[in-house]
Amino acid sequence: MRSPTIAVLLSAALLFHPARAPRAQERNAAASGPQQRADAVVLRHSAAVLAVPARRLRVERPYAAQPGGGGDALDIFEIVMAVEEDLGIAIHDDAIYRAAGVDDVDSLAQGLSIAELQAVVREALSAEAD
């Protein structure tokens, strides 16, 4: 039989396990508002697709310059599709290109940062709410 102390320690370790951290941040963000939830969802899907822990991502950097080799346009569209499904919204490609300041798919990963994608998602979420 395990002692209660070990059970408490195991519970605490599971609660703060890195794999659970993005979901916990997302729940906290959902409690503080849909805009913060949108940011958390983009960050979680970016981490999953890029296979990099969310805490290592730098939201101000373009996707191509993220840790672990960065991402490309296909990664960005995979993230966008997952975010759309998660939040039940539609994100238009032209809004993504506008945010990145580019007009072709080849430059997208060099021009679009996580923060810019979060802004596009917040804008789409606001438009859906109206």
XYZ file of C-alpha atoms in Angstrom, residues 80-81 91 116 120:
5
model
C -4.615 26.895 -38.955
C -6.856 23.932 -39.790
C -9.748 31.826 -41.005
C 0.685 37.502 -35.847
C -5.512 36.766 -37.032
